[in-house]
PDB file of C-alpha atoms and ligand atoms in Angstrom:
ATOM      1  CA  MET A   1      22.506  -5.803  17.165  1.00  0.00           C
ATOM      2  CA  HIS A   2      20.346  -3.175  18.793  1.00  0.00           C
ATOM      3  CA  ILE A   3      16.682  -2.516  17.982  1.00  0.00           C
ATOM      4  CA  GLU A   4      15.133   0.836  18.776  1.00  0.00           C
ATOM      5  CA  GLU A   5      11.621   2.139  18.409  1.00  0.00           C
ATOM      6  CA  LEU A   6      11.043   4.963  15.944  1.00  0.00           C
ATOM      7  CA  THR A   7       8.912   7.954  16.846  1.00  0.00           C
ATOM      8  CA  ARG A   8       5.687   8.500  14.890  1.00  0.00           C
ATOM      9  CA  LYS A   9       7.408  11.274  12.951  1.00  0.00           C
ATOM     10  CA  ALA A  10      10.438   9.103  12.111  1.00  0.00           C
ATOM     11  CA  SER A  11       8.094   6.304  11.012  1.00  0.00           C
ATOM     12  CA  LEU A  12       6.134   8.675   8.771  1.00  0.00           C
ATOM     13  CA  ASP A  13       9.390  10.095   7.338  1.00  0.00           C
ATOM     14  CA  PHE A  14      10.424   6.535   6.532  1.00  0.00           C
ATOM     15  CA  LEU A  15       7.113   5.925   4.724  1.00  0.00           C
ATOM     16  CA  ALA A  16       7.584   9.160   2.782  1.00  0.00           C
ATOM     17  CA  GLY A  17      10.875   7.817   1.418  1.00  0.00           C
ATOM     18  CA  SER A  18       9.537   4.330   0.633  1.00  0.00           C
ATOM     19  CA  ARG A  19       7.535   2.938  -2.289  1.00  0.00           C
ATOM     20  CA  LEU A  20       7.048  -0.774  -1.821  1.00  0.00           C
ATOM     21  CA  GLY A  21       5.135  -2.454   0.973  1.00  0.00           C
ATOM     22  CA  HIS A  22       3.090  -5.520   1.818  1.00  0.00           C
ATOM     23  CA  LEU A  23      -0.600  -4.950   2.264  1.00  0.00           C
ATOM     24  CA  ALA A  24      -2.578  -7.313   4.469  1.00  0.00           C
ATOM     25  CA  CYS A  25      -6.324  -7.663   4.614  1.00  0.00           C
ATOM     26  CA  ALA A  26      -8.639 -10.267   6.103  1.00  0.00           C
ATOM     27  CA  ASN A  27     -11.941 -11.882   5.264  1.00  0.00           C
ATOM     28  CA  ASN A  28     -13.847 -14.455   7.305  1.00  0.00           C
ATOM     29  CA  GLY A  29     -10.806 -14.864   9.537  1.00  0.00           C
ATOM     30  CA  HIS A  30      -8.440 -15.539   6.607  1.00  0.00           C
ATOM     31  CA  PRO A  31      -5.443 -13.244   6.105  1.00  0.00           C
ATOM     32  CA  TYR A  32      -4.271 -12.280   2.585  1.00  0.00           C
ATOM     33  CA  ILE A  33      -1.116 -10.306   1.829  1.00  0.00           C
ATOM     34  CA  THR A  34       0.180  -8.849  -1.422  1.00  0.00           C
ATOM     35  CA  PRO A  35       3.043  -6.564  -2.385  1.00  0.00           C
ATOM     36  CA  CYS A  36       2.063  -3.081  -3.531  1.00  0.00           C
ATOM     37  CA  TYR A  37       3.612   0.226  -4.520  1.00  0.00           C
ATOM     38  CA  PHE A  38       2.337   3.244  -2.667  1.00  0.00           C
ATOM     39  CA  ALA A  39       2.934   6.936  -1.970  1.00  0.00           C
ATOM     40  CA  TYR A  40       2.638   8.510   1.460  1.00  0.00           C
ATOM     41  CA  HIS A  41       1.196  11.985   1.858  1.00  0.00           C
ATOM     42  CA  ASP A  42      -0.134  13.818   4.888  1.00  0.00           C
ATOM     43  CA  GLN A  43      -1.299  10.909   7.080  1.00  0.00           C
ATOM     44  CA  TYR A  44      -2.522   8.735   4.171  1.00  0.00           C
ATOM     45  CA  ILE A  45      -1.076   5.928   2.065  1.00  0.00           C
ATOM     46  CA  TYR A  46      -2.176   6.155  -1.595  1.00  0.00           C
ATOM     47  CA  SER A  47      -2.105   3.232  -4.003  1.00  0.00           C
ATOM     48  CA  PHE A  48      -3.522   1.862  -7.234  1.00  0.00           C
ATOM     49  CA  SER A  49      -4.853  -1.554  -8.165  1.00  0.00           C
ATOM     50  CA  THR A  50      -7.411  -3.338 -10.253  1.00  0.00           C
ATOM     51  CA  ALA A  51     -10.463  -5.047  -8.858  1.00  0.00           C
ATOM     52  CA  GLY A  52      -9.584  -8.558  -7.711  1.00  0.00           C
ATOM     53  CA  LYS A  53      -9.453 -10.578  -4.521  1.00  0.00           C
ATOM     54  CA  LYS A  54      -7.557  -7.956  -2.482  1.00  0.00           C
ATOM     55  CA  ILE A  55      -9.984  -5.152  -3.396  1.00  0.00           C
ATOM     56  CA  GLU A  56     -13.018  -7.403  -2.931  1.00  0.00           C
ATOM     57  CA  TRP A  57     -11.831  -8.315   0.566  1.00  0.00           C
ATOM     58  CA  LEU A  58     -11.027  -4.709   1.480  1.00  0.00           C
ATOM     59  CA  ARG A  59     -14.463  -3.610   0.310  1.00  0.00           C
ATOM     60  CA  THR A  60     -15.968  -6.217   2.650  1.00  0.00           C
ATOM     61  CA  ASN A  61     -13.620  -5.515   5.558  1.00  0.00           C
ATOM     62  CA  PRO A  62     -11.776  -2.168   5.281  1.00  0.00           C
ATOM     63  CA  LEU A  63      -9.362  -2.901   8.154  1.00  0.00           C
ATOM     64  CA  ALA A  64      -5.898  -3.209   6.633  1.00  0.00           C
ATOM     65  CA  CYS A  65      -2.274  -3.456   7.645  1.00  0.00           C
ATOM     66  CA  LEU A  66       0.740  -2.304   5.628  1.00  0.00           C
ATOM     67  CA  GLN A  67       4.306  -3.373   6.344  1.00  0.00           C
ATOM     68  CA  VAL A  68       7.247  -1.565   4.759  1.00  0.00           C
ATOM     69  CA  ASP A  69      10.916  -2.277   5.221  1.00  0.00           C
ATOM     70  CA  GLU A  70      14.408  -1.451   4.089  1.00  0.00           C
ATOM     71  CA  ILE A  71      16.971  -4.142   4.705  1.00  0.00           C
ATOM     72  CA  ALA A  72      20.661  -3.313   4.417  1.00  0.00           C
ATOM     73  CA  SER A  73      21.781  -6.455   6.224  1.00  0.00           C
ATOM     74  CA  PHE A  74      20.683  -8.987   8.823  1.00  0.00           C
ATOM     75  CA  GLN A  75      21.656  -6.476  11.525  1.00  0.00           C
ATOM     76  CA  GLU A  76      20.744  -3.254   9.806  1.00  0.00           C
ATOM     77  CA  TRP A  77      17.154  -2.653   8.839  1.00  0.00           C
ATOM     78  CA  THR A  78      14.097  -0.508   9.329  1.00  0.00           C
ATOM     79  CA  SER A  79      10.550  -1.801   9.446  1.00  0.00           C
ATOM     80  CA  VAL A  80       7.323   0.138   9.782  1.00  0.00           C
ATOM     81  CA  ILE A  81       3.833  -1.252  10.335  1.00  0.00           C
ATOM     82  CA  VAL A  82       0.649   0.732   9.757  1.00  0.00           C
ATOM     83  CA  PHE A  83      -2.838  -0.228  10.894  1.00  0.00           C
ATOM     84  CA  GLY A  84      -5.431   1.640   8.920  1.00  0.00           C
ATOM     85  CA  ARG A  85      -8.699   1.710   7.090  1.00  0.00           C
ATOM     86  CA  TYR A  86      -9.224   1.225   3.345  1.00  0.00           C
ATOM     87  CA  GLU A  87     -11.036   3.999   1.525  1.00  0.00           C
ATOM     88  CA  GLU A  88     -11.773   3.579  -2.168  1.00  0.00           C
ATOM     89  CA  LEU A  89     -11.402   6.771  -4.170  1.00  0.00           C
ATOM     90  CA  ILE A  90     -14.322   6.288  -6.499  1.00  0.00           C
ATOM     91  CA  LYS A  91     -15.203   8.725  -9.281  1.00  0.00           C
ATOM     92  CA  THR A  92     -17.482  11.045  -7.326  1.00  0.00           C
ATOM     93  CA  ASP A  93     -17.260  14.767  -6.566  1.00  0.00           C
ATOM     94  CA  LYS A  94     -16.465  13.915  -2.934  1.00  0.00           C
ATOM     95  CA  SER A  95     -13.430  11.777  -3.798  1.00  0.00           C
ATOM     96  CA  GLN A  96     -12.267  13.721  -6.846  1.00  0.00           C
ATOM     97  CA  GLU A  97      -9.602  15.754  -5.057  1.00  0.00           C
ATOM     98  CA  ALA A  98      -8.094  12.716  -3.264  1.00  0.00           C
ATOM     99  CA  ARG A  99      -8.240  10.690  -6.509  1.00  0.00           C
ATOM    100  CA  GLU A 100      -6.335  13.393  -8.392  1.00  0.00           C
ATOM    101  CA  LEU A 101      -3.811  13.593  -5.568  1.00  0.00           C
ATOM    102  CA  ALA A 102      -3.307   9.802  -5.698  1.00  0.00           C
ATOM    103  CA  PHE A 103      -2.627  10.011  -9.436  1.00  0.00           C
ATOM    104  CA  LYS A 104      -0.264  12.973  -9.008  1.00  0.00           C
ATOM    105  CA  LEU A 105       1.731  11.227  -6.273  1.00  0.00           C
ATOM    106  CA  LEU A 106       1.895   7.802  -7.896  1.00  0.00           C
ATOM    107  CA  GLN A 107       2.730   8.952 -11.428  1.00  0.00           C
ATOM    108  CA  GLN A 108       6.002  10.488 -10.240  1.00  0.00           C
ATOM    109  CA  HIS A 109       7.578   7.095 -10.951  1.00  0.00           C
ATOM    110  CA  GLU A 110       7.798   5.582 -14.419  1.00  0.00           C
ATOM    111  CA  PHE A 111       5.514   2.576 -15.069  1.00  0.00           C
ATOM    112  CA  TRP A 112       3.806   3.188 -11.695  1.00  0.00           C
ATOM    113  CA  TRP A 113       0.594   1.654 -12.995  1.00  0.00           C
ATOM    114  CA  GLU A 114       2.121  -1.504 -14.448  1.00  0.00           C
ATOM    115  CA  PRO A 115       2.111  -3.960 -11.475  1.00  0.00           C
ATOM    116  CA  GLY A 116      -1.517  -3.113 -10.722  1.00  0.00           C
ATOM    117  CA  TYR A 117      -2.724  -2.799 -14.305  1.00  0.00           C
ATOM    118  CA  THR A 118      -1.399  -5.744 -16.226  1.00  0.00           C
ATOM    119  CA  ARG A 119      -3.246  -8.417 -18.135  1.00  0.00           C
ATOM    120  CA  THR A 120      -3.302 -11.401 -15.784  1.00  0.00           C
ATOM    121  CA  VAL A 121      -4.452 -14.815 -16.871  1.00  0.00           C
ATOM    122  CA  LEU A 122      -5.759 -17.004 -14.082  1.00  0.00           C
ATOM    123  CA  HIS A 123      -7.193 -20.466 -14.664  1.00  0.00           C
ATOM    124  CA  GLY A 124      -7.069 -19.737 -18.423  1.00  0.00           C
ATOM    125  CA  ALA A 125      -9.171 -16.539 -18.257  1.00  0.00           C
ATOM    126  CA  ALA A 126      -7.983 -12.908 -18.328  1.00  0.00           C
ATOM    127  CA  ARG A 127      -8.855 -10.916 -15.203  1.00  0.00           C
ATOM    128  CA  PRO A 128     -10.949  -7.797 -15.932  1.00  0.00           C
ATOM    129  CA  LEU A 129      -8.940  -4.554 -15.686  1.00  0.00           C
ATOM    130  CA  ASP A 130     -11.050  -2.213 -13.554  1.00  0.00           C
ATOM    131  CA  PRO A 131      -8.729   0.509 -12.208  1.00  0.00           C
ATOM    132  CA  VAL A 132      -9.083   1.288  -8.500  1.00  0.00           C
ATOM    133  CA  TYR A 133      -7.436   4.152  -6.629  1.00  0.00           C
ATOM    134  CA  TYR A 134      -7.530   3.892  -2.865  1.00  0.00           C
ATOM    135  CA  ARG A 135      -5.971   5.224   0.284  1.00  0.00           C
ATOM    136  CA  LEU A 136      -5.376   3.940   3.787  1.00  0.00           C
ATOM    137  CA  SER A 137      -5.735   6.092   6.844  1.00  0.00           C
ATOM    138  CA  ILE A 138      -2.924   5.771   9.358  1.00  0.00           C
ATOM    139  CA  ASP A 139      -4.746   4.929  12.571  1.00  0.00           C
ATOM    140  CA  GLU A 140      -1.752   3.398  14.291  1.00  0.00           C
ATOM    141  CA  ILE A 141       1.899   3.220  13.282  1.00  0.00           C
ATOM    142  CA  SER A 142       5.009   1.659  14.755  1.00  0.00           C
ATOM    143  CA  GLY A 143       8.586   1.616  13.563  1.00  0.00           C
ATOM    144  CA  HIS A 144      11.630  -0.432  14.530  1.00  0.00           C
ATOM    145  CA  ARG A 145      15.204   0.129  13.432  1.00  0.00           C
ATOM    146  CA  ALA A 146      18.048  -2.327  13.914  1.00  0.00           C
ATOM    147  CA  THR A 147      21.687  -1.265  13.991  1.00  0.00           C
ATOM    148  CA  PRO A 148      24.813  -3.346  14.585  1.00  0.00           C
ATOM    149  CA  ASN A 149      26.387  -3.008  18.056  1.00  0.00           C
TER     150      ASN A 149
HETATM  151  C1  FAD B 201       6.989  -5.804  -6.419  1.00  0.00           C
HETATM  152  C2  FAD B 201       5.514  -5.865  -6.688  1.00  0.00           C
HETATM  153  C3  FAD B 201       4.764  -4.713  -6.668  1.00  0.00           C
HETATM  154  C4  FAD B 201       3.391  -4.739  -6.925  1.00  0.00           C
HETATM  155  N1  FAD B 201       2.678  -3.588  -6.892  1.00  0.00           N
HETATM  156  C5  FAD B 201       1.355  -3.629  -7.076  1.00  0.00           C
HETATM  157  C6  FAD B 201       0.573  -2.450  -6.986  1.00  0.00           C
HETATM  158  O1  FAD B 201       1.070  -1.354  -6.739  1.00  0.00           O
HETATM  159  N2  FAD B 201      -0.760  -2.560  -7.191  1.00  0.00           N
HETATM  160  C7  FAD B 201      -1.341  -3.762  -7.452  1.00  0.00           C
HETATM  161  O2  FAD B 201      -2.555  -3.817  -7.624  1.00  0.00           O
HETATM  162  N3  FAD B 201      -0.643  -4.870  -7.568  1.00  0.00           N
HETATM  163  C8  FAD B 201       0.695  -4.847  -7.377  1.00  0.00           C
HETATM  164  N4  FAD B 201       1.426  -5.994  -7.476  1.00  0.00           N
HETATM  165  C9  FAD B 201       0.715  -7.242  -7.820  1.00  0.00           C
HETATM  166  C10 FAD B 201       0.012  -7.763  -6.571  1.00  0.00           C
HETATM  167  O3  FAD B 201       0.910  -8.375  -5.723  1.00  0.00           O
HETATM  168  C11 FAD B 201      -1.132  -8.728  -6.891  1.00  0.00           C
HETATM  169  O4  FAD B 201      -0.612  -9.812  -7.594  1.00  0.00           O
HETATM  170  C12 FAD B 201      -2.185  -8.042  -7.720  1.00  0.00           C
HETATM  171  O5  FAD B 201      -2.557  -6.819  -7.130  1.00  0.00           O
HETATM  172  C13 FAD B 201      -3.415  -8.934  -7.842  1.00  0.00           C
HETATM  173  O6  FAD B 201      -3.960  -9.078  -6.564  1.00  0.00           O
HETATM  174  P1  FAD B 201      -5.463  -9.585  -6.444  1.00  0.00           P
HETATM  175  O7  FAD B 201      -5.758  -9.905  -5.018  1.00  0.00           O
HETATM  176  O8  FAD B 201      -6.384  -8.650  -7.141  1.00  0.00           O
HETATM  177  O9  FAD B 201      -5.304 -10.911  -7.259  1.00  0.00           O
HETATM  178  P2  FAD B 201      -6.345 -11.913  -7.862  1.00  0.00           P
HETATM  179  O10 FAD B 201      -6.007 -12.009  -9.295  1.00  0.00           O
HETATM  180  O11 FAD B 201      -7.749 -11.598  -7.522  1.00  0.00           O
HETATM  181  O12 FAD B 201      -5.856 -13.175  -7.060  1.00  0.00           O
HETATM  182  C14 FAD B 201      -6.239 -14.464  -7.334  1.00  0.00           C
HETATM  183  C15 FAD B 201      -5.247 -15.379  -6.651  1.00  0.00           C
HETATM  184  O13 FAD B 201      -3.957 -15.226  -7.241  1.00  0.00           O
HETATM  185  C16 FAD B 201      -2.950 -15.365  -6.261  1.00  0.00           C
HETATM  186  N5  FAD B 201      -2.083 -14.185  -6.287  1.00  0.00           N
HETATM  187  C17 FAD B 201      -2.445 -12.889  -6.452  1.00  0.00           C
HETATM  188  N6  FAD B 201      -1.361 -12.085  -6.400  1.00  0.00           N
HETATM  189  C18 FAD B 201      -0.308 -12.895  -6.212  1.00  0.00           C
HETATM  190  C19 FAD B 201       1.084 -12.664  -6.065  1.00  0.00           C
HETATM  191  N7  FAD B 201       1.620 -11.422  -6.118  1.00  0.00           N
HETATM  192  N8  FAD B 201       1.883 -13.725  -5.878  1.00  0.00           N
HETATM  193  C20 FAD B 201       1.372 -14.974  -5.807  1.00  0.00           C
HETATM  194  N9  FAD B 201       0.066 -15.264  -5.940  1.00  0.00           N
HETATM  195  C21 FAD B 201      -0.762 -14.243  -6.140  1.00  0.00           C
HETATM  196  C22 FAD B 201      -3.627 -15.490  -4.918  1.00  0.00           C
HETATM  197  O14 FAD B 201      -3.540 -16.828  -4.488  1.00  0.00           O
HETATM  198  C23 FAD B 201      -5.058 -15.106  -5.154  1.00  0.00           C
HETATM  199  O15 FAD B 201      -5.935 -15.866  -4.391  1.00  0.00           O
HETATM  200  C24 FAD B 201       2.772  -5.984  -7.213  1.00  0.00           C
HETATM  201  C25 FAD B 201       3.532  -7.147  -7.214  1.00  0.00           C
HETATM  202  C26 FAD B 201       4.882  -7.095  -6.953  1.00  0.00           C
HETATM  203  C27 FAD B 201       5.675  -8.383  -6.941  1.00  0.00           C
END
């Protein structure tokens, strides 16, 4: 197996063709990682969620990391890691354009909202469903691709 580094452009192209990643955040030195669907557009990662632990932590500490991969086999895979900053697209004039763009990009796939906006019962109580659109800046990106020899 051979592993090569992807250029920034190749890494961004890979993100543009991907939908599912793992989003990491941290609070008080504790890491927390969850799967999430996203859409890449012009140097930003757009996603949708509801307020919960992940959003609470990102509001406290906006430094985030997203990992995305495509695995064909043990020897054939691509993995991209983004270091970025969380920006909540709240309902204000300033964020309106980015919020509409997030909706436009994400709604291209059927049931795009469902994983983030589903009644969840934890410890016997339903979690409140407060929709949150957000984006991550791409401050640093790296990509690795493995191919068989
Ligand atoms: C394939 C896939 C795609 C998803 N896409 C999205 C998406 O686009 N947007 C989105 O908001 N959510 C998505 N989810 C759900 C997501 O992983 C979280 O479960 C959800 O966002 C709630 O996170 P939270 O931090 O608000 O949870 P909270 O309800 O605040 O978490 C409370 C506790 O529940 C536990 N927990 C939370 N999520 C999970 C989990 N997935 N697995 C195990 N334990 C968990 C943790 O221990 C956490 O401390 C997706 C899940 C999967 C499997």
